[in-house]
């Protein structure tokens, strides 16, 4: 049954139901009639036994038997005819009713991955088909957007990896063209290779971390204040270089998650607070709880983030000022990673507010399921 078309499946099921109904109907209708005929036959036999009008009674009994068998034969013929006619009608009706589905099938078969978000399925007919096509169109839109993001991501990643490789190649070319090399030349080329490969491995490491995020265990009980303290402690040297004061509030919030990832998210936010800050500024981290979320707000005294970049800064490889950001060591992946980590913990990250006096970025984590 599974391998034949829906049209045939419905037709066969209909034929079986109609045949069964006809047979039941014929049986019950005939049962009463035949019972009566049998009673008449028996009374005729009684008359025959009493030797009254023998010829008439014999013919009558024969007629009774013939009527019985002809009744059954005609019942079978009528059942077959009704089943056949209703099956043909059903086949045509179902074929007509399934036309929008066949059209939908053709349209779906023509969909290409290239232009998913512009592709629209239009279905007519029943309410179900129209709502199916609407659901399908919105799925296509979501898929299209996801494909576009993925394509951009792959393009940006390739670009990010290509740049250091191009630098290494061109500098090596220049190096080999020079006939004689001094000790300084060697040191310079080694430094350059070291810097560029460090940049390459930094990008590759973050990309790998991002792909492994979803499968990471999230069952540890995390005390946000402890993780914040750890990150602040690890960033003290960097802060001292820029003479930046790191502060943390006294509150705490706990939830279930992955401590390595949460540390990474807080580390990136605080590190940015230090990197994009003025000399002698400060970074204040406030931990707390709000409804089902545990949150941390990182507040800095840097130059601020323009309103139009509030969301873009969380996109992979986005940098407000490419040359400046690259100079402070970023590939534009730090906040994208924070966003993915927050998402993996049922939370989010956003810029609460920002001005020329500094920015406030909030990350939230939610994991009430496992909470005690
Ligand atoms: P990067 O690794 O290059 O720092 P991020 O993803 O961490 O990349 O940040 C993206 C961009 O957002 C940075 O290039 C920077 O311009 C901007 N940015 C991030 N955090 C801050 C901040 N606290 N203040 C000002 N700008 C910031």
Coordinates of C-alpha atoms and ligand atoms in Angstrom, one line a residue:
X1 CA 0.0 0.0 0.0
X2 CA 2.8 2.4 0.9
X3 CA 4.4 2.4 -2.6
X4 CA 1.3 3.2 -4.6
X5 CA 0.0 6.8 -5.1
X6 CA -2.3 8.4 -2.6
X7 CA -5.0 8.5 -5.3
X8 CA -4.9 4.8 -5.7
X9 CA -4.7 4.2 -2.0
X10 CA -7.9 6.2 -1.4
X11 CA -9.6 4.5 -4.3
X12 CA -8.8 1.0 -3.1
X13 CA -9.8 1.8 0.5
X14 CA -13.1 3.3 -0.9
X15 CA -13.7 0.1 -3.0
X16 CA -13.2 -2.1 0.1
X17 CA -15.5 0.0 2.2
X18 CA -18.2 0.1 -0.5
X19 CA -18.0 -3.6 -1.2
X20 CA -18.2 -4.4 2.5
X21 CA -21.2 -2.0 2.9
X22 CA -23.0 -3.5 -0.1
X23 CA -22.4 -7.1 1.1
X24 CA -23.7 -6.3 4.6
X25 CA -26.7 -4.5 3.1
X26 CA -27.5 -7.3 0.7
X27 CA -27.1 -9.9 3.5
X28 CA -29.5 -8.1 5.9
X29 CA -32.0 -7.2 3.1
X30 CA -31.8 -10.8 1.7
X31 CA -31.9 -12.5 5.0
X32 CA -35.4 -11.4 5.8
X33 CA -36.6 -12.0 2.3
X34 CA -35.1 -15.5 2.1
X35 CA -36.4 -16.4 5.5
X36 CA -39.9 -15.6 4.2
X37 CA -39.4 -17.5 0.9
X38 CA -38.1 -20.5 2.9
X39 CA -41.2 -20.4 5.1
X40 CA -43.5 -20.3 2.0
X41 CA -41.4 -23.2 0.6
X42 CA -41.9 -25.3 3.7
X43 CA -45.6 -24.6 3.8
X44 CA -45.8 -25.6 0.1
X45 CA -44.0 -28.8 0.9
X46 CA -46.6 -29.5 3.6
X47 CA -49.3 -29.1 1.1
X48 CA -47.4 -31.5 -1.2
X49 CA -47.2 -34.1 1.6
X50 CA -50.9 -33.9 2.0
X51 CA -51.1 -34.8 -1.8
X52 CA -53.1 -31.7 -2.7
X53 CA -52.4 -30.1 -6.1
X54 CA -49.1 -31.9 -6.4
X55 CA -47.9 -30.4 -9.8
X56 CA -48.5 -26.8 -8.7
X57 CA -46.6 -27.3 -5.5
X58 CA -43.5 -28.9 -7.1
X59 CA -43.1 -26.1 -9.5
X60 CA -43.7 -23.6 -6.7
X61 CA -40.9 -25.2 -4.6
X62 CA -38.5 -25.1 -7.6
X63 CA -39.3 -21.4 -8.2
X64 CA -38.5 -20.7 -4.5
X65 CA -35.1 -22.3 -4.9
X66 CA -34.4 -20.5 -8.2
X67 CA -35.5 -17.1 -6.6
X68 CA -33.1 -17.7 -3.7
X69 CA -30.1 -18.4 -5.9
X70 CA -30.9 -15.6 -8.4
X71 CA -31.2 -13.2 -5.5
X72 CA -27.7 -14.0 -4.3
X73 CA -26.3 -13.8 -7.9
X74 CA -27.9 -10.5 -8.5
X75 CA -26.7 -9.3 -5.1
X76 CA -23.1 -10.1 -6.0
X77 CA -23.4 -8.5 -9.4
X78 CA -24.9 -5.3 -7.9
X79 CA -22.2 -5.2 -5.3
X80 CA -19.5 -5.5 -8.0
X81 CA -21.1 -2.9 -10.2
X82 CA -21.6 -0.4 -7.3
X83 CA -18.0 -1.0 -6.1
X84 CA -16.7 -0.5 -9.7
X85 CA -18.7 2.6 -10.4
X86 CA -17.9 4.2 -7.0
X87 CA -14.2 3.4 -7.4
X88 CA -14.1 5.1 -10.8
X89 CA -15.9 8.1 -9.5
X90 CA -13.7 8.1 -6.4
X91 CA -10.5 7.8 -8.5
X92 CA -11.5 10.9 -10.6
X93 CA -12.7 12.9 -7.6
X94 CA -9.5 12.2 -5.6
X95 CA -7.4 13.0 -8.7
X96 CA -9.1 16.3 -8.9
X97 CA -8.8 17.0 -5.2
X98 CA -5.1 16.2 -5.3
X99 CA -4.3 18.5 -8.1
X100 CA -3.1 21.4 -5.9
X101 CA -0.8 18.8 -4.1
X102 CA 0.7 17.7 -7.4
X103 CA 1.2 21.4 -8.4
X104 CA 2.9 22.0 -5.0
X105 CA 5.1 18.9 -5.7
X106 CA 6.2 20.3 -9.1
X107 CA 7.0 23.7 -7.6
X108 CA 9.0 22.2 -4.7
X109 CA 10.9 20.0 -7.1
X110 CA 12.0 23.2 -9.0
X111 CA 13.4 25.0 -5.9
X112 CA 17.1 25.8 -6.0
X113 CA 19.4 26.5 -3.1
X114 CA 20.5 29.7 -4.9
X115 CA 17.4 31.8 -4.4
X116 CA 15.6 30.3 -1.5
X117 CA 14.4 33.6 0.1
X118 CA 12.9 34.9 -3.2
X119 CA 11.2 31.6 -4.1
X120 CA 7.5 31.5 -3.3
X121 CA 5.1 28.6 -3.5
X122 CA 1.6 29.5 -4.5
X123 CA -1.1 27.0 -3.8
X124 CA -4.9 27.2 -4.3
X125 CA -7.7 24.9 -3.4
X126 CA -8.4 23.9 0.2
X127 CA -7.7 25.9 3.4
X128 CA -5.2 23.1 4.3
X129 CA -3.2 23.6 1.1
X130 CA -3.1 27.3 1.5
X131 CA -1.9 27.1 5.1
X132 CA 0.6 24.4 4.0
X133 CA 2.0 26.7 1.3
X134 CA 2.2 29.6 3.8
X135 CA 4.1 27.5 6.3
X136 CA 6.4 26.3 3.4
X137 CA 7.0 29.8 2.2
X138 CA 8.0 31.0 5.7
X139 CA 10.3 28.0 6.0
X140 CA 11.9 28.9 2.7
X141 CA 12.4 32.4 3.9
X142 CA 14.1 31.3 7.1
X143 CA 16.3 28.8 5.2
X144 CA 17.2 31.5 2.6
X145 CA 18.3 33.8 5.3
X146 CA 20.3 31.1 7.1
X147 CA 22.0 30.2 3.7
X148 CA 22.8 33.9 3.2
X149 CA 24.3 34.2 6.7
X150 CA 26.3 31.0 6.1
X151 CA 27.6 32.2 2.7
X152 CA 28.6 35.6 4.2
X153 CA 30.2 33.7 7.1
X154 CA 32.2 31.4 4.8
X155 CA 33.2 34.4 2.6
X156 CA 34.3 36.5 5.6
X157 CA 36.2 33.5 7.2
X158 CA 38.0 32.9 3.9
X159 CA 38.9 36.5 3.6
X160 CA 40.1 36.6 7.2
X161 CA 42.3 33.5 6.6
X162 CA 43.5 34.7 3.2
X163 CA 44.8 38.0 4.4
X164 CA 47.6 36.7 6.7
X165 CA 48.5 34.0 4.0
X166 CA 48.8 36.7 1.4
X167 CA 51.0 38.8 3.7
X168 CA 53.3 35.8 4.3
X169 CA 53.5 35.0 0.6
X170 CA 54.3 38.5 -0.6
X171 CA 56.9 39.1 2.2
X172 CA 58.5 35.7 1.4
X173 CA 58.7 36.6 -2.3
X174 CA 60.4 39.9 -1.5
X175 CA 62.8 38.0 0.9
X176 CA 63.8 35.5 -1.7
X177 CA 64.3 38.1 -4.4
X178 CA 67.0 39.7 -2.2
X179 CA 70.4 38.2 -2.9
X180 CA 71.9 38.7 0.5
X181 CA 70.2 38.5 3.8
X182 CA 71.3 40.1 7.0
X183 CA 70.6 38.8 10.5
X184 CA 67.9 41.6 10.8
X185 CA 66.2 40.4 7.6
X186 CA 65.9 36.9 9.1
X187 CA 64.6 38.2 12.4
X188 CA 62.1 40.4 10.7
X189 CA 60.7 37.6 8.4
X190 CA 60.5 35.2 11.4
X191 CA 58.6 37.8 13.4
X192 CA 56.2 38.4 10.6
X193 CA 55.5 34.7 10.1
X194 CA 55.0 34.2 13.8
X195 CA 52.5 37.1 14.0
X196 CA 50.6 36.1 11.0
X197 CA 50.4 32.4 12.0
X198 CA 49.2 33.5 15.5
X199 CA 46.5 35.5 13.8
X200 CA 45.5 32.5 11.6
X201 CA 45.4 30.1 14.5
X202 CA 43.4 32.6 16.6
X203 CA 40.7 32.7 13.9
X204 CA 40.7 29.0 13.4
X205 CA 40.5 28.4 17.2
X206 CA 37.4 30.6 17.5
X207 CA 35.8 29.1 14.4
X208 CA 36.3 25.6 15.9
X209 CA 34.9 26.8 19.3
X210 CA 31.8 28.1 17.5
X211 CA 31.1 24.8 15.8
X212 CA 31.6 22.8 18.9
X213 CA 29.3 25.0 21.0
X214 CA 26.0 23.2 20.5
X215 CA 27.3 19.8 21.6
X216 CA 28.9 21.2 24.8
X217 CA 27.7 19.8 28.1
X218 CA 25.6 22.3 30.2
X219 CA 25.1 20.5 33.5
X220 CA 27.4 22.3 35.9
X221 CA 26.1 24.7 38.5
X222 CA 27.6 28.0 37.7
X223 CA 28.1 30.9 40.1
X224 CA 28.3 33.9 37.9
X225 CA 30.2 36.0 40.4
X226 CA 33.0 33.4 40.7
X227 CA 33.4 33.2 36.9
X228 CA 33.5 37.0 36.7
X229 CA 36.1 37.1 39.4
X230 CA 38.2 34.6 37.5
X231 CA 38.0 36.5 34.2
X232 CA 38.8 39.8 35.9
X233 CA 41.8 38.1 37.6
X234 CA 43.1 36.8 34.3
X235 CA 42.7 40.2 32.6
X236 CA 44.4 42.2 35.3
X237 CA 47.7 42.4 33.5
X238 CA 46.1 43.7 30.3
X239 CA 44.1 46.2 32.3
X240 CA 47.2 47.4 34.1
X241 CA 49.0 48.0 30.8
X242 CA 46.3 50.5 30.0
X243 CA 45.9 51.7 33.5
X244 CA 42.3 50.6 33.6
X245 CA 40.5 49.9 36.9
X246 CA 38.5 46.6 37.0
X247 CA 35.5 46.4 39.4
X248 CA 32.8 43.9 40.3
X249 CA 29.6 44.2 42.3
X250 CA 28.8 42.0 45.4
X251 CA 25.7 40.2 44.0
X252 CA 25.6 36.7 42.7
X253 CA 23.4 34.6 40.4
X254 CA 23.7 30.9 39.7
X255 CA 22.4 28.7 36.9
X256 CA 23.2 25.5 35.2
X257 CA 25.5 25.6 32.1
X258 CA 29.0 25.1 30.8
X259 CA 31.5 27.0 33.0
X260 CA 34.2 27.0 30.3
X261 CA 31.9 28.7 27.8
X262 CA 30.4 31.2 30.3
X263 CA 34.0 32.1 31.3
X264 CA 34.8 32.7 27.7
X265 CA 31.8 34.9 27.2
X266 CA 32.6 37.1 30.2
X267 CA 36.3 37.1 29.4
X268 CA 35.5 38.4 25.8
X269 CA 33.2 41.1 27.1
X270 CA 35.6 42.4 29.8
X271 CA 38.5 42.2 27.4
X272 CA 36.6 44.4 24.9
X273 CA 35.8 46.7 27.8
X274 CA 39.6 47.1 28.3
X275 CA 40.6 47.1 24.7
X276 CA 38.1 49.7 23.6
X277 CA 38.7 52.0 26.5
X278 CA 40.6 55.2 27.2
X279 CA 43.8 55.3 29.1
X280 CA 43.0 55.5 32.8
X281 CA 39.4 54.4 32.4
X282 CA 37.4 51.7 34.2
X283 CA 35.4 48.5 33.6
X284 CA 32.6 47.7 36.0
X285 CA 30.9 44.2 35.9
X286 CA 27.5 43.9 37.6
X287 CA 26.1 40.4 38.2
X288 CA 22.5 39.8 39.1
X289 CA 19.3 37.9 38.5
X290 CA 16.1 39.0 36.7
X291 CA 13.2 36.6 36.3
X292 CA 14.5 33.4 34.9
X293 CA 17.8 35.0 33.8
X294 CA 21.2 35.3 35.4
X295 CA 22.8 38.4 33.9
X296 CA 26.1 40.2 33.8
X297 CA 26.4 43.9 32.7
X298 CA 29.9 45.0 31.5
X299 CA 30.2 48.8 31.7
X300 CA 33.2 50.6 30.3
X301 CA 34.4 54.2 29.9
X302 CA 35.4 53.8 26.2
X303 CA 34.5 55.8 23.1
X304 CA 31.1 54.1 22.8
X305 CA 29.3 52.3 20.0
X306 CA 27.2 54.0 17.3
X307 CA 23.5 53.2 17.5
X308 CA 23.4 51.6 14.0
X309 CA 26.1 49.1 15.2
X310 CA 24.3 47.9 18.3
X311 CA 23.3 44.7 16.6
X312 CA 26.0 44.4 13.9
X313 CA 28.9 44.2 16.5
X314 CA 27.6 40.7 17.3
X315 CA 27.8 39.5 13.7
X316 CA 30.9 37.3 12.8
X317 CA 33.9 39.3 11.5
X318 CA 32.2 42.7 12.0
X319 CA 34.6 45.4 13.2
X320 CA 33.7 49.0 13.6
X321 CA 37.1 50.3 12.7
X322 CA 38.9 47.5 10.9
X323 CA 42.4 48.8 11.0
X324 CA 42.2 49.9 14.6
X325 CA 40.5 46.7 15.7
X326 CA 43.1 44.6 13.9
X327 CA 45.8 46.6 15.6
X328 CA 44.4 45.6 19.0
X329 CA 44.4 42.0 17.9
X330 CA 40.7 41.2 17.0
X331 CA 39.3 39.2 14.2
X332 CA 35.7 40.4 14.8
X333 CA 34.7 37.1 16.2
X334 CA 34.8 37.8 20.0
X335 CA 31.2 39.1 20.3
X336 CA 29.9 36.6 17.8
X337 CA 31.2 33.9 20.1
X338 CA 29.6 35.6 23.1
X339 CA 26.2 35.7 21.2
X340 CA 26.5 32.0 20.4
X341 CA 27.4 31.0 24.0
X342 CA 24.5 33.1 25.4
X343 CA 22.1 31.5 22.8
X344 CA 23.4 28.0 23.7
X345 CA 22.4 28.8 27.4
X346 CA 18.9 30.1 26.3
X347 CA 19.9 33.7 26.8
X348 CA 21.1 36.7 24.7
X349 CA 23.5 39.5 24.6
X350 CA 22.8 43.2 23.7
X351 CA 24.1 46.7 24.0
X352 CA 21.9 48.3 26.8
X353 CA 23.2 51.8 26.0
X354 CA 26.2 53.6 24.7
X355 CA 27.5 57.1 24.5
X356 CA 30.8 59.0 24.1
X357 CA 31.3 58.3 27.8
X358 CA 31.2 54.5 27.5
X359 CA 29.0 51.5 26.8
X360 CA 26.9 49.0 28.8
X361 CA 26.7 45.5 27.3
X362 CA 24.5 42.8 29.0
X363 CA 24.7 39.1 28.6
X364 CA 22.0 36.8 30.0
X365 CA 21.9 33.1 30.7
X366 CA 18.8 31.0 31.3
X367 CA 18.7 27.5 32.5
X368 CA 15.8 27.0 34.8
X369 CA 15.1 23.4 33.8
X370 CA 18.0 22.0 35.8
X371 CA 17.8 24.6 38.6
X372 CA 17.2 23.3 42.2
Ligands
LIG1 P1 37.3 42.0 18.0 O1 37.8 40.6 18.3 O2 37.8 42.5 16.7 O3 37.4 42.9 19.2 P2 34.5 41.7 18.6 O4 33.6 40.8 18.0 O5 34.9 41.5 20.0 O6 35.8 41.8 17.7 O7 34.0 43.2 18.5 C1 33.4 43.7 17.3 C2 33.6 45.2 17.2 O8 32.7 45.8 18.1 C3 35.0 45.6 17.5 O9 35.7 45.8 16.3 C4 34.8 47.0 18.1 O10 34.9 48.0 17.2 C5 33.4 46.9 18.7 N1 33.3 46.8 20.1 C6 33.2 45.7 20.9 N2 33.1 45.9 22.2 C7 33.2 47.3 22.3 C8 33.2 48.2 23.4 N3 33.1 47.7 24.7 N4 33.3 49.5 23.2 C9 33.4 50.0 21.9 N5 33.3 49.2 20.8 C10 33.3 47.9 21.0

